mmCIF file with all atom_site columns, C-alpha atoms in Angstrom:
data_model
loop_
_atom_site.group_PDB
_atom_site.id
_atom_site.type_symbol
_atom_site.label_atom_id
_atom_site.label_alt_id
_atom_site.label_comp_id
_atom_site.label_asym_id
_atom_site.label_entity_id
_atom_site.label_seq_id
_atom_site.pdbx_PDB_ins_code
_atom_site.Cartn_x
_atom_site.Cartn_y
_atom_site.Cartn_z
_atom_site.occupancy
_atom_site.B_iso_or_equiv
_atom_site.pdbx_formal_charge
_atom_site.auth_seq_id
_atom_site.auth_comp_id
_atom_site.auth_asym_id
_atom_site.auth_atom_id
_atom_site.pdbx_PDB_model_num
ATOM 1   C CA . UNK A 1 1   ? -54.237 62.981 -9.111  1.00 46.00 ? 1   UNK A CA 1
ATOM 2   C CA . UNK A 1 2   ? -51.718 60.624 -7.545  1.00 64.00 ? 2   UNK A CA 1
ATOM 3   C CA . UNK A 1 3   ? -52.589 58.058 -10.224 1.00 65.00 ? 3   UNK A CA 1
ATOM 4   C CA . UNK A 1 4   ? -51.782 60.629 -12.898 1.00 63.00 ? 4   UNK A CA 1
ATOM 5   C CA . UNK A 1 5   ? -48.434 61.430 -11.246 1.00 63.00 ? 5   UNK A CA 1
ATOM 6   C CA . UNK A 1 6   ? -47.541 57.740 -11.022 1.00 62.00 ? 6   UNK A CA 1
ATOM 7   C CA . UNK A 1 7   ? -48.487 57.235 -14.660 1.00 54.00 ? 7   UNK A CA 1
ATOM 8   C CA . UNK A 1 8   ? -46.401 60.256 -15.656 1.00 59.00 ? 8   UNK A CA 1
ATOM 9   C CA . UNK A 1 9   ? -43.372 59.005 -13.730 1.00 62.00 ? 9   UNK A CA 1
ATOM 10  C CA . UNK A 1 10  ? -43.711 55.545 -15.275 1.00 56.00 ? 10  UNK A CA 1
ATOM 11  C CA . UNK A 1 11  ? -44.002 57.040 -18.768 1.00 51.00 ? 11  UNK A CA 1
ATOM 12  C CA . UNK A 1 12  ? -40.956 59.237 -18.109 1.00 52.00 ? 12  UNK A CA 1
ATOM 13  C CA . UNK A 1 13  ? -38.889 56.226 -17.020 1.00 53.00 ? 13  UNK A CA 1
ATOM 14  C CA . UNK A 1 14  ? -39.923 54.317 -20.143 1.00 51.00 ? 14  UNK A CA 1
ATOM 15  C CA . UNK A 1 15  ? -39.109 57.272 -22.380 1.00 48.00 ? 15  UNK A CA 1
ATOM 16  C CA . UNK A 1 16  ? -35.673 57.768 -20.830 1.00 50.00 ? 16  UNK A CA 1
ATOM 17  C CA . UNK A 1 17  ? -34.893 54.075 -21.182 1.00 48.00 ? 17  UNK A CA 1
ATOM 18  C CA . UNK A 1 18  ? -35.814 54.114 -24.862 1.00 46.00 ? 18  UNK A CA 1
ATOM 19  C CA . UNK A 1 19  ? -38.220 51.239 -24.253 1.00 45.00 ? 19  UNK A CA 1
ATOM 20  C CA . UNK A 1 20  ? -41.427 53.246 -24.366 1.00 45.00 ? 20  UNK A CA 1
ATOM 21  C CA . UNK A 1 21  ? -42.996 56.043 -26.405 1.00 45.00 ? 21  UNK A CA 1
ATOM 22  C CA . UNK A 1 22  ? -41.528 59.518 -26.252 1.00 46.00 ? 22  UNK A CA 1
ATOM 23  C CA . UNK A 1 23  ? -42.822 61.972 -23.687 1.00 45.00 ? 23  UNK A CA 1
ATOM 24  C CA . UNK A 1 24  ? -42.886 65.709 -24.264 1.00 49.00 ? 24  UNK A CA 1
ATOM 25  C CA . UNK A 1 25  ? -39.834 67.346 -22.695 1.00 50.00 ? 25  UNK A CA 1
ATOM 26  C CA . UNK A 1 26  ? -38.095 64.041 -21.916 1.00 47.00 ? 26  UNK A CA 1
ATOM 27  C CA . UNK A 1 27  ? -35.099 62.882 -23.920 1.00 52.00 ? 27  UNK A CA 1
ATOM 28  C CA . UNK A 1 28  ? -33.744 59.322 -23.795 1.00 50.00 ? 28  UNK A CA 1
ATOM 29  C CA . UNK A 1 29  ? -30.618 59.111 -21.665 1.00 54.00 ? 29  UNK A CA 1
ATOM 30  C CA . UNK A 1 30  ? -27.163 58.031 -22.781 1.00 57.00 ? 30  UNK A CA 1
ATOM 31  C CA . UNK A 1 31  ? -27.228 54.320 -23.660 1.00 57.00 ? 31  UNK A CA 1
ATOM 32  C CA . UNK A 1 32  ? -30.932 54.032 -22.804 1.00 53.00 ? 32  UNK A CA 1
ATOM 33  C CA . UNK A 1 33  ? -30.943 50.261 -23.200 1.00 54.00 ? 33  UNK A CA 1
ATOM 34  C CA . UNK A 1 34  ? -28.595 49.957 -20.224 1.00 55.00 ? 34  UNK A CA 1
ATOM 35  C CA . UNK A 1 35  ? -30.999 51.670 -17.834 1.00 57.00 ? 35  UNK A CA 1
ATOM 36  C CA . UNK A 1 36  ? -32.983 48.464 -17.256 1.00 59.00 ? 36  UNK A CA 1
ATOM 37  C CA . UNK A 1 37  ? -30.437 46.612 -15.121 1.00 64.00 ? 37  UNK A CA 1
ATOM 38  C CA . UNK A 1 38  ? -32.177 43.244 -15.036 1.00 75.00 ? 38  UNK A CA 1
ATOM 39  C CA . UNK A 1 39  ? -32.892 43.460 -18.752 1.00 79.00 ? 39  UNK A CA 1
ATOM 40  C CA . UNK A 1 40  ? -29.229 44.172 -19.456 1.00 87.00 ? 40  UNK A CA 1
ATOM 41  C CA . UNK A 1 41  ? -28.129 41.307 -17.219 1.00 89.00 ? 41  UNK A CA 1
ATOM 42  C CA . UNK A 1 42  ? -30.463 38.932 -19.031 1.00 90.00 ? 42  UNK A CA 1
ATOM 43  C CA . UNK A 1 43  ? -29.188 40.137 -22.389 1.00 93.00 ? 43  UNK A CA 1
ATOM 44  C CA . UNK A 1 44  ? -25.564 39.609 -21.300 1.00 94.00 ? 44  UNK A CA 1
ATOM 45  C CA . UNK A 1 45  ? -26.370 36.010 -20.351 1.00 95.00 ? 45  UNK A CA 1
ATOM 46  C CA . UNK A 1 46  ? -28.319 35.400 -23.542 1.00 95.00 ? 46  UNK A CA 1
ATOM 47  C CA . UNK A 1 47  ? -25.626 36.786 -25.806 1.00 96.00 ? 47  UNK A CA 1
ATOM 48  C CA . UNK A 1 48  ? -22.996 34.989 -23.720 1.00 96.00 ? 48  UNK A CA 1
ATOM 49  C CA . UNK A 1 49  ? -24.704 31.691 -24.531 1.00 97.00 ? 49  UNK A CA 1
ATOM 50  C CA . UNK A 1 50  ? -24.856 32.530 -28.237 1.00 97.00 ? 50  UNK A CA 1
ATOM 51  C CA . UNK A 1 51  ? -21.199 33.587 -28.240 1.00 97.00 ? 51  UNK A CA 1
ATOM 52  C CA . UNK A 1 52  ? -20.232 30.364 -26.469 1.00 97.00 ? 52  UNK A CA 1
ATOM 53  C CA . UNK A 1 53  ? -21.933 28.295 -29.168 1.00 97.00 ? 53  UNK A CA 1
ATOM 54  C CA . UNK A 1 54  ? -19.985 30.128 -31.875 1.00 97.00 ? 54  UNK A CA 1
ATOM 55  C CA . UNK A 1 55  ? -16.710 29.960 -29.887 1.00 96.00 ? 55  UNK A CA 1
ATOM 56  C CA . UNK A 1 56  ? -16.849 26.163 -29.521 1.00 95.00 ? 56  UNK A CA 1
ATOM 57  C CA . UNK A 1 57  ? -14.612 25.949 -32.575 1.00 93.00 ? 57  UNK A CA 1
ATOM 58  C CA . UNK A 1 58  ? -11.885 27.813 -30.602 1.00 94.00 ? 58  UNK A CA 1
ATOM 59  C CA . UNK A 1 59  ? -10.553 29.518 -33.752 1.00 97.00 ? 59  UNK A CA 1
ATOM 60  C CA . UNK A 1 60  ? -14.015 31.101 -34.072 1.00 97.00 ? 60  UNK A CA 1
ATOM 61  C CA . UNK A 1 61  ? -13.643 32.988 -30.778 1.00 97.00 ? 61  UNK A CA 1
ATOM 62  C CA . UNK A 1 62  ? -12.798 36.317 -32.493 1.00 97.00 ? 62  UNK A CA 1
ATOM 63  C CA . UNK A 1 63  ? -16.028 36.412 -34.517 1.00 97.00 ? 63  UNK A CA 1
ATOM 64  C CA . UNK A 1 64  ? -18.019 35.253 -31.484 1.00 97.00 ? 64  UNK A CA 1
ATOM 65  C CA . UNK A 1 65  ? -16.653 38.222 -29.534 1.00 97.00 ? 65  UNK A CA 1
ATOM 66  C CA . UNK A 1 66  ? -17.121 40.696 -32.388 1.00 97.00 ? 66  UNK A CA 1
ATOM 67  C CA . UNK A 1 67  ? -20.717 39.690 -33.102 1.00 97.00 ? 67  UNK A CA 1
ATOM 68  C CA . UNK A 1 68  ? -21.573 39.701 -29.397 1.00 97.00 ? 68  UNK A CA 1
ATOM 69  C CA . UNK A 1 69  ? -20.044 43.127 -28.874 1.00 97.00 ? 69  UNK A CA 1
ATOM 70  C CA . UNK A 1 70  ? -21.959 44.561 -31.826 1.00 96.00 ? 70  UNK A CA 1
ATOM 71  C CA . UNK A 1 71  ? -25.180 43.028 -30.470 1.00 96.00 ? 71  UNK A CA 1
ATOM 72  C CA . UNK A 1 72  ? -24.688 44.577 -27.026 1.00 95.00 ? 72  UNK A CA 1
ATOM 73  C CA . UNK A 1 73  ? -23.871 47.950 -28.571 1.00 93.00 ? 73  UNK A CA 1
ATOM 74  C CA . UNK A 1 74  ? -27.203 47.855 -30.368 1.00 92.00 ? 74  UNK A CA 1
ATOM 75  C CA . UNK A 1 75  ? -28.989 46.750 -27.209 1.00 91.00 ? 75  UNK A CA 1
ATOM 76  C CA . UNK A 1 76  ? -27.623 49.478 -24.913 1.00 90.00 ? 76  UNK A CA 1
ATOM 77  C CA . UNK A 1 77  ? -28.349 52.086 -27.582 1.00 85.00 ? 77  UNK A CA 1
ATOM 78  C CA . UNK A 1 78  ? -31.987 50.834 -27.686 1.00 80.00 ? 78  UNK A CA 1
ATOM 79  C CA . UNK A 1 79  ? -31.574 49.993 -31.363 1.00 82.00 ? 79  UNK A CA 1
ATOM 80  C CA . UNK A 1 80  ? -32.684 46.898 -33.237 1.00 82.00 ? 80  UNK A CA 1
ATOM 81  C CA . UNK A 1 81  ? -31.036 44.033 -31.332 1.00 79.00 ? 81  UNK A CA 1
ATOM 82  C CA . UNK A 1 82  ? -32.740 40.984 -32.786 1.00 89.00 ? 82  UNK A CA 1
ATOM 83  C CA . UNK A 1 83  ? -30.798 37.732 -32.429 1.00 91.00 ? 83  UNK A CA 1
ATOM 84  C CA . UNK A 1 84  ? -30.898 37.392 -36.202 1.00 93.00 ? 84  UNK A CA 1
ATOM 85  C CA . UNK A 1 85  ? -28.535 40.358 -36.549 1.00 95.00 ? 85  UNK A CA 1
ATOM 86  C CA . UNK A 1 86  ? -25.977 38.546 -34.360 1.00 96.00 ? 86  UNK A CA 1
ATOM 87  C CA . UNK A 1 87  ? -26.076 35.540 -36.673 1.00 96.00 ? 87  UNK A CA 1
ATOM 88  C CA . UNK A 1 88  ? -25.807 37.805 -39.723 1.00 96.00 ? 88  UNK A CA 1
ATOM 89  C CA . UNK A 1 89  ? -22.570 39.225 -38.278 1.00 96.00 ? 89  UNK A CA 1
ATOM 90  C CA . UNK A 1 90  ? -21.305 35.702 -37.603 1.00 97.00 ? 90  UNK A CA 1
ATOM 91  C CA . UNK A 1 91  ? -21.998 34.606 -41.172 1.00 96.00 ? 91  UNK A CA 1
ATOM 92  C CA . UNK A 1 92  ? -20.368 37.736 -42.588 1.00 94.00 ? 92  UNK A CA 1
ATOM 93  C CA . UNK A 1 93  ? -17.190 37.471 -40.514 1.00 94.00 ? 93  UNK A CA 1
ATOM 94  C CA . UNK A 1 94  ? -16.575 33.833 -39.618 1.00 96.00 ? 94  UNK A CA 1
ATOM 95  C CA . UNK A 1 95  ? -14.374 32.837 -42.563 1.00 96.00 ? 95  UNK A CA 1
ATOM 96  C CA . UNK A 1 96  ? -12.333 36.074 -42.662 1.00 95.00 ? 96  UNK A CA 1
ATOM 97  C CA . UNK A 1 97  ? -11.909 35.826 -38.863 1.00 96.00 ? 97  UNK A CA 1
ATOM 98  C CA . UNK A 1 98  ? -9.786  32.701 -39.255 1.00 96.00 ? 98  UNK A CA 1
ATOM 99  C CA . UNK A 1 99  ? -6.880  34.947 -40.226 1.00 96.00 ? 99  UNK A CA 1
ATOM 100 C CA . UNK A 1 100 ? -7.010  36.100 -36.587 1.00 96.00 ? 100 UNK A CA 1
ATOM 101 C CA . UNK A 1 101 ? -8.467  33.032 -34.882 1.00 97.00 ? 101 UNK A CA 1
ATOM 102 C CA . UNK A 1 102 ? -5.936  30.465 -36.100 1.00 97.00 ? 102 UNK A CA 1
ATOM 103 C CA . UNK A 1 103 ? -2.768  32.424 -35.166 1.00 97.00 ? 103 UNK A CA 1
ATOM 104 C CA . UNK A 1 104 ? -4.343  33.436 -31.841 1.00 97.00 ? 104 UNK A CA 1
ATOM 105 C CA . UNK A 1 105 ? -5.144  29.802 -31.016 1.00 97.00 ? 105 UNK A CA 1
ATOM 106 C CA . UNK A 1 106 ? -1.587  28.716 -31.913 1.00 97.00 ? 106 UNK A CA 1
ATOM 107 C CA . UNK A 1 107 ? -0.021  31.476 -29.809 1.00 97.00 ? 107 UNK A CA 1
ATOM 108 C CA . UNK A 1 108 ? -2.315  30.679 -26.869 1.00 96.00 ? 108 UNK A CA 1
ATOM 109 C CA . UNK A 1 109 ? -1.438  26.969 -27.130 1.00 96.00 ? 109 UNK A CA 1
ATOM 110 C CA . UNK A 1 110 ? 2.313   27.674 -27.185 1.00 95.00 ? 110 UNK A CA 1
ATOM 111 C CA . UNK A 1 111 ? 2.091   30.025 -24.192 1.00 94.00 ? 111 UNK A CA 1
ATOM 112 C CA . UNK A 1 112 ? -0.049  27.536 -22.266 1.00 93.00 ? 112 UNK A CA 1
ATOM 113 C CA . UNK A 1 113 ? 2.469   24.750 -22.902 1.00 91.00 ? 113 UNK A CA 1
ATOM 114 C CA . UNK A 1 114 ? 5.273   27.037 -21.724 1.00 88.00 ? 114 UNK A CA 1
ATOM 115 C CA . UNK A 1 115 ? 3.368   27.772 -18.521 1.00 89.00 ? 115 UNK A CA 1
ATOM 116 C CA . UNK A 1 116 ? 2.667   24.088 -17.854 1.00 89.00 ? 116 UNK A CA 1
ATOM 117 C CA . UNK A 1 117 ? 6.265   23.037 -18.530 1.00 87.00 ? 117 UNK A CA 1
ATOM 118 C CA . UNK A 1 118 ? 7.617   25.913 -16.441 1.00 81.00 ? 118 UNK A CA 1
ATOM 119 C CA . UNK A 1 119 ? 5.367   24.892 -13.564 1.00 77.00 ? 119 UNK A CA 1
ATOM 120 C CA . UNK A 1 120 ? 6.630   21.320 -13.704 1.00 77.00 ? 120 UNK A CA 1
ATOM 121 C CA . UNK A 1 121 ? 10.146  22.408 -12.699 1.00 71.00 ? 121 UNK A CA 1
ATOM 122 C CA . UNK A 1 122 ? 11.680  20.867 -15.812 1.00 68.00 ? 122 UNK A CA 1
ATOM 123 C CA . UNK A 1 123 ? 13.101  24.180 -16.996 1.00 68.00 ? 123 UNK A CA 1
ATOM 124 C CA . UNK A 1 124 ? 15.645  26.416 -15.246 1.00 73.00 ? 124 UNK A CA 1
ATOM 125 C CA . UNK A 1 125 ? 14.134  29.786 -14.412 1.00 72.00 ? 125 UNK A CA 1
ATOM 126 C CA . UNK A 1 126 ? 10.682  28.264 -14.629 1.00 75.00 ? 126 UNK A CA 1
ATOM 127 C CA . UNK A 1 127 ? 9.008   30.956 -12.547 1.00 83.00 ? 127 UNK A CA 1
ATOM 128 C CA . UNK A 1 128 ? 10.209  33.712 -14.864 1.00 86.00 ? 128 UNK A CA 1
ATOM 129 C CA . UNK A 1 129 ? 9.044   31.734 -17.903 1.00 84.00 ? 129 UNK A CA 1
ATOM 130 C CA . UNK A 1 130 ? 5.631   31.226 -16.298 1.00 87.00 ? 130 UNK A CA 1
ATOM 131 C CA . UNK A 1 131 ? 5.298   34.953 -15.604 1.00 90.00 ? 131 UNK A CA 1
ATOM 132 C CA . UNK A 1 132 ? 6.170   35.757 -19.220 1.00 91.00 ? 132 UNK A CA 1
ATOM 133 C CA . UNK A 1 133 ? 3.673   33.143 -20.388 1.00 92.00 ? 133 UNK A CA 1
ATOM 134 C CA . UNK A 1 134 ? 0.835   34.529 -18.288 1.00 94.00 ? 134 UNK A CA 1
ATOM 135 C CA . UNK A 1 135 ? 1.675   38.085 -19.381 1.00 96.00 ? 135 UNK A CA 1
ATOM 136 C CA . UNK A 1 136 ? 1.665   36.970 -23.003 1.00 96.00 ? 136 UNK A CA 1
ATOM 137 C CA . UNK A 1 137 ? -1.760  35.354 -22.610 1.00 96.00 ? 137 UNK A CA 1
ATOM 138 C CA . UNK A 1 138 ? -3.126  38.521 -21.020 1.00 96.00 ? 138 UNK A CA 1
ATOM 139 C CA . UNK A 1 139 ? -1.764  40.708 -23.826 1.00 97.00 ? 139 UNK A CA 1
ATOM 140 C CA . UNK A 1 140 ? -3.263  38.312 -26.368 1.00 97.00 ? 140 UNK A CA 1
ATOM 141 C CA . UNK A 1 141 ? -6.681  38.496 -24.656 1.00 97.00 ? 141 UNK A CA 1
ATOM 142 C CA . UNK A 1 142 ? -6.644  42.300 -24.570 1.00 97.00 ? 142 UNK A CA 1
ATOM 143 C CA . UNK A 1 143 ? -5.646  42.446 -28.232 1.00 97.00 ? 143 UNK A CA 1
ATOM 144 C CA . UNK A 1 144 ? -8.446  40.039 -29.165 1.00 97.00 ? 144 UNK A CA 1
ATOM 145 C CA . UNK A 1 145 ? -11.044 42.047 -27.233 1.00 97.00 ? 145 UNK A CA 1
ATOM 146 C CA . UNK A 1 146 ? -9.856  45.330 -28.742 1.00 97.00 ? 146 UNK A CA 1
ATOM 147 C CA . UNK A 1 147 ? -9.804  43.921 -32.284 1.00 97.00 ? 147 UNK A CA 1
ATOM 148 C CA . UNK A 1 148 ? -13.242 42.346 -31.821 1.00 97.00 ? 148 UNK A CA 1
ATOM 149 C CA . UNK A 1 149 ? -14.554 45.674 -30.572 1.00 96.00 ? 149 UNK A CA 1
ATOM 150 C CA . UNK A 1 150 ? -13.165 47.463 -33.632 1.00 96.00 ? 150 UNK A CA 1
ATOM 151 C CA . UNK A 1 151 ? -14.419 44.909 -36.162 1.00 97.00 ? 151 UNK A CA 1
ATOM 152 C CA . UNK A 1 152 ? -17.264 45.550 -38.535 1.00 95.00 ? 152 UNK A CA 1
ATOM 153 C CA . UNK A 1 153 ? -18.138 43.889 -41.834 1.00 94.00 ? 153 UNK A CA 1
ATOM 154 C CA . UNK A 1 154 ? -17.030 47.068 -43.601 1.00 94.00 ? 154 UNK A CA 1
ATOM 155 C CA . UNK A 1 155 ? -13.669 47.426 -41.803 1.00 94.00 ? 155 UNK A CA 1
ATOM 156 C CA . UNK A 1 156 ? -12.737 43.747 -41.839 1.00 95.00 ? 156 UNK A CA 1
ATOM 157 C CA . UNK A 1 157 ? -10.346 41.849 -39.596 1.00 96.00 ? 157 UNK A CA 1
ATOM 158 C CA . UNK A 1 158 ? -7.082  43.220 -40.968 1.00 95.00 ? 158 UNK A CA 1
ATOM 159 C CA . UNK A 1 159 ? -8.272  46.758 -40.342 1.00 96.00 ? 159 UNK A CA 1
ATOM 160 C CA . UNK A 1 160 ? -9.508  45.805 -36.873 1.00 96.00 ? 160 UNK A CA 1
ATOM 161 C CA . UNK A 1 161 ? -6.151  44.270 -35.907 1.00 96.00 ? 161 UNK A CA 1
ATOM 162 C CA . UNK A 1 162 ? -4.268  47.294 -37.238 1.00 96.00 ? 162 UNK A CA 1
ATOM 163 C CA . UNK A 1 163 ? -6.448  49.528 -35.065 1.00 96.00 ? 163 UNK A CA 1
ATOM 164 C CA . UNK A 1 164 ? -5.460  47.739 -31.822 1.00 96.00 ? 164 UNK A CA 1
ATOM 165 C CA . UNK A 1 165 ? -2.235  49.704 -31.065 1.00 96.00 ? 165 UNK A CA 1
ATOM 166 C CA . UNK A 1 166 ? -3.987  53.062 -31.500 1.00 95.00 ? 166 UNK A CA 1
ATOM 167 C CA . UNK A 1 167 ? -6.905  51.876 -29.345 1.00 94.00 ? 167 UNK A CA 1
ATOM 168 C CA . UNK A 1 168 ? -4.539  50.914 -26.519 1.00 94.00 ? 168 UNK A CA 1
ATOM 169 C CA . UNK A 1 169 ? -2.481  54.116 -26.831 1.00 94.00 ? 169 UNK A CA 1
ATOM 170 C CA . UNK A 1 170 ? -5.600  56.275 -26.786 1.00 92.00 ? 170 UNK A CA 1
ATOM 171 C CA . UNK A 1 171 ? -6.937  54.685 -23.595 1.00 92.00 ? 171 UNK A CA 1
ATOM 172 C CA . UNK A 1 172 ? -4.394  52.757 -21.529 1.00 92.00 ? 172 UNK A CA 1
ATOM 173 C CA . UNK A 1 173 ? -6.799  52.660 -18.573 1.00 93.00 ? 173 UNK A CA 1
ATOM 174 C CA . UNK A 1 174 ? -9.437  51.171 -20.845 1.00 93.00 ? 174 UNK A CA 1
ATOM 175 C CA . UNK A 1 175 ? -6.959  48.466 -21.877 1.00 94.00 ? 175 UNK A CA 1
ATOM 176 C CA . UNK A 1 176 ? -6.477  47.698 -18.185 1.00 95.00 ? 176 UNK A CA 1
ATOM 177 C CA . UNK A 1 177 ? -10.255 47.287 -17.819 1.00 95.00 ? 177 UNK A CA 1
ATOM 178 C CA . UNK A 1 178 ? -10.238 44.861 -20.737 1.00 96.00 ? 178 UNK A CA 1
ATOM 179 C CA . UNK A 1 179 ? -7.417  42.936 -19.075 1.00 96.00 ? 179 UNK A CA 1
ATOM 180 C CA . UNK A 1 180 ? -9.487  42.753 -15.881 1.00 96.00 ? 180 UNK A CA 1
ATOM 181 C CA . UNK A 1 181 ? -12.468 41.468 -17.895 1.00 96.00 ? 181 UNK A CA 1
ATOM 182 C CA . UNK A 1 182 ? -10.258 38.775 -19.465 1.00 96.00 ? 182 UNK A CA 1
ATOM 183 C CA . UNK A 1 183 ? -8.929  37.733 -16.042 1.00 96.00 ? 183 UNK A CA 1
ATOM 184 C CA . UNK A 1 184 ? -12.479 37.624 -14.656 1.00 96.00 ? 184 UNK A CA 1
ATOM 185 C CA . UNK A 1 185 ? -13.605 35.369 -17.505 1.00 96.00 ? 185 UNK A CA 1
ATOM 186 C CA . UNK A 1 186 ? -10.643 33.064 -16.961 1.00 95.00 ? 186 UNK A CA 1
ATOM 187 C CA . UNK A 1 187 ? -11.143 32.854 -13.194 1.00 96.00 ? 187 UNK A CA 1
ATOM 188 C CA . UNK A 1 188 ? -14.870 32.117 -13.295 1.00 95.00 ? 188 UNK A CA 1
ATOM 189 C CA . UNK A 1 189 ? -14.359 29.533 -16.044 1.00 95.00 ? 189 UNK A CA 1
ATOM 190 C CA . UNK A 1 190 ? -11.616 27.851 -14.015 1.00 94.00 ? 190 UNK A CA 1
ATOM 191 C CA . UNK A 1 191 ? -13.931 27.804 -10.973 1.00 95.00 ? 191 UNK A CA 1
ATOM 192 C CA . UNK A 1 192 ? -16.883 26.361 -12.902 1.00 95.00 ? 192 UNK A CA 1
ATOM 193 C CA . UNK A 1 193 ? -16.762 25.794 -16.672 1.00 95.00 ? 193 UNK A CA 1
ATOM 194 C CA . UNK A 1 194 ? -20.413 26.775 -17.420 1.00 95.00 ? 194 UNK A CA 1
ATOM 195 C CA . UNK A 1 195 ? -19.699 30.222 -15.978 1.00 96.00 ? 195 UNK A CA 1
ATOM 196 C CA . UNK A 1 196 ? -17.780 30.893 -19.192 1.00 96.00 ? 196 UNK A CA 1
ATOM 197 C CA . UNK A 1 197 ? -21.163 31.902 -20.614 1.00 96.00 ? 197 UNK A CA 1
ATOM 198 C CA . UNK A 1 198 ? -21.525 34.751 -18.124 1.00 96.00 ? 198 UNK A CA 1
ATOM 199 C CA . UNK A 1 199 ? -17.817 35.574 -18.300 1.00 96.00 ? 199 UNK A CA 1
ATOM 200 C CA . UNK A 1 200 ? -17.654 36.029 -22.058 1.00 97.00 ? 200 UNK A CA 1
ATOM 201 C CA . UNK A 1 201 ? -20.893 38.028 -21.987 1.00 96.00 ? 201 UNK A CA 1
ATOM 202 C CA . UNK A 1 202 ? -19.408 40.351 -19.348 1.00 95.00 ? 202 UNK A CA 1
ATOM 203 C CA . UNK A 1 203 ? -16.185 40.667 -21.369 1.00 96.00 ? 203 UNK A CA 1
ATOM 204 C CA . UNK A 1 204 ? -18.214 41.760 -24.407 1.00 96.00 ? 204 UNK A CA 1
ATOM 205 C CA . UNK A 1 205 ? -20.099 44.265 -22.259 1.00 95.00 ? 205 UNK A CA 1
ATOM 206 C CA . UNK A 1 206 ? -16.777 45.625 -20.961 1.00 95.00 ? 206 UNK A CA 1
ATOM 207 C CA . UNK A 1 207 ? -15.682 46.353 -24.540 1.00 95.00 ? 207 UNK A CA 1
ATOM 208 C CA . UNK A 1 208 ? -18.922 48.277 -25.051 1.00 94.00 ? 208 UNK A CA 1
ATOM 209 C CA . UNK A 1 209 ? -18.683 50.120 -21.723 1.00 91.00 ? 209 UNK A CA 1
ATOM 210 C CA . UNK A 1 210 ? -15.057 51.312 -21.909 1.00 90.00 ? 210 UNK A CA 1
ATOM 211 C CA . UNK A 1 211 ? -15.571 53.840 -24.741 1.00 84.00 ? 211 UNK A CA 1
ATOM 212 C CA . UNK A 1 212 ? -18.853 54.952 -23.130 1.00 77.00 ? 212 UNK A CA 1
ATOM 213 C CA . UNK A 1 213 ? -16.899 55.716 -19.948 1.00 67.00 ? 213 UNK A CA 1
ATOM 214 C CA . UNK A 1 214 ? -14.610 58.009 -21.937 1.00 58.00 ? 214 UNK A CA 1
ATOM 215 C CA . UNK A 1 215 ? -17.517 59.798 -23.601 1.00 55.00 ? 215 UNK A CA 1
ATOM 216 C CA . UNK A 1 216 ? -19.166 60.460 -20.235 1.00 52.00 ? 216 UNK A CA 1
ATOM 217 C CA . UNK A 1 217 ? -15.900 61.870 -18.907 1.00 49.00 ? 217 UNK A CA 1
ATOM 218 C CA . UNK A 1 218 ? -15.558 64.234 -21.872 1.00 46.00 ? 218 UNK A CA 1
ATOM 219 C CA . UNK A 1 219 ? -19.214 65.318 -21.485 1.00 46.00 ? 219 UNK A CA 1
ATOM 220 C CA . UNK A 1 220 ? -18.828 66.094 -17.784 1.00 46.00 ? 220 UNK A CA 1
ATOM 221 C CA . UNK A 1 221 ? -15.561 67.966 -18.419 1.00 42.00 ? 221 UNK A CA 1
ATOM 222 C CA . UNK A 1 222 ? -17.338 70.118 -20.960 1.00 44.00 ? 222 UNK A CA 1
#
């Protein structure tokens, strides 16, 4: 009898996670793919590596983020999350993404130069300039993450960028979480460059998790 109970509990866990067959009276939970913590961690690292490969071109960072975010959304929803779908998104969006990637890279380069020059003491009011530079980089990172999260082949990059202000207005706390994810990625990369793989994977997961946090809050309030 105990064997039957153990088997039932195991089947129930699998059903709730979306990884196993359905069980009578058991519905998959919200974001069932996220219930397997080690599986999710492994997927974040795997997709982080794939995103890093795409982002090596620098101006291709937006499509790397967008494709990675879409992949993780499919994974946590226990939908089809084959690696091939990630590469399909990359192929569909890489050329159009240059309209975002090139200006973003130029802006980031200008702000970085400002920060470096301000830190050298060559400019009067260097500390204030450095603060503005760092703030500008953070705003740019949040905008990139929000736009990448909104992108789809159907919407396109112009539509995704136009959606950023409404995304931030609708969830200012969520924007703060995205800023924290960007800072985390920057800090771990500065500490050890290969950790960029984990950092960018976690940043993509943050974009997926922020709207889910809002949905859970609305559900509990109801």
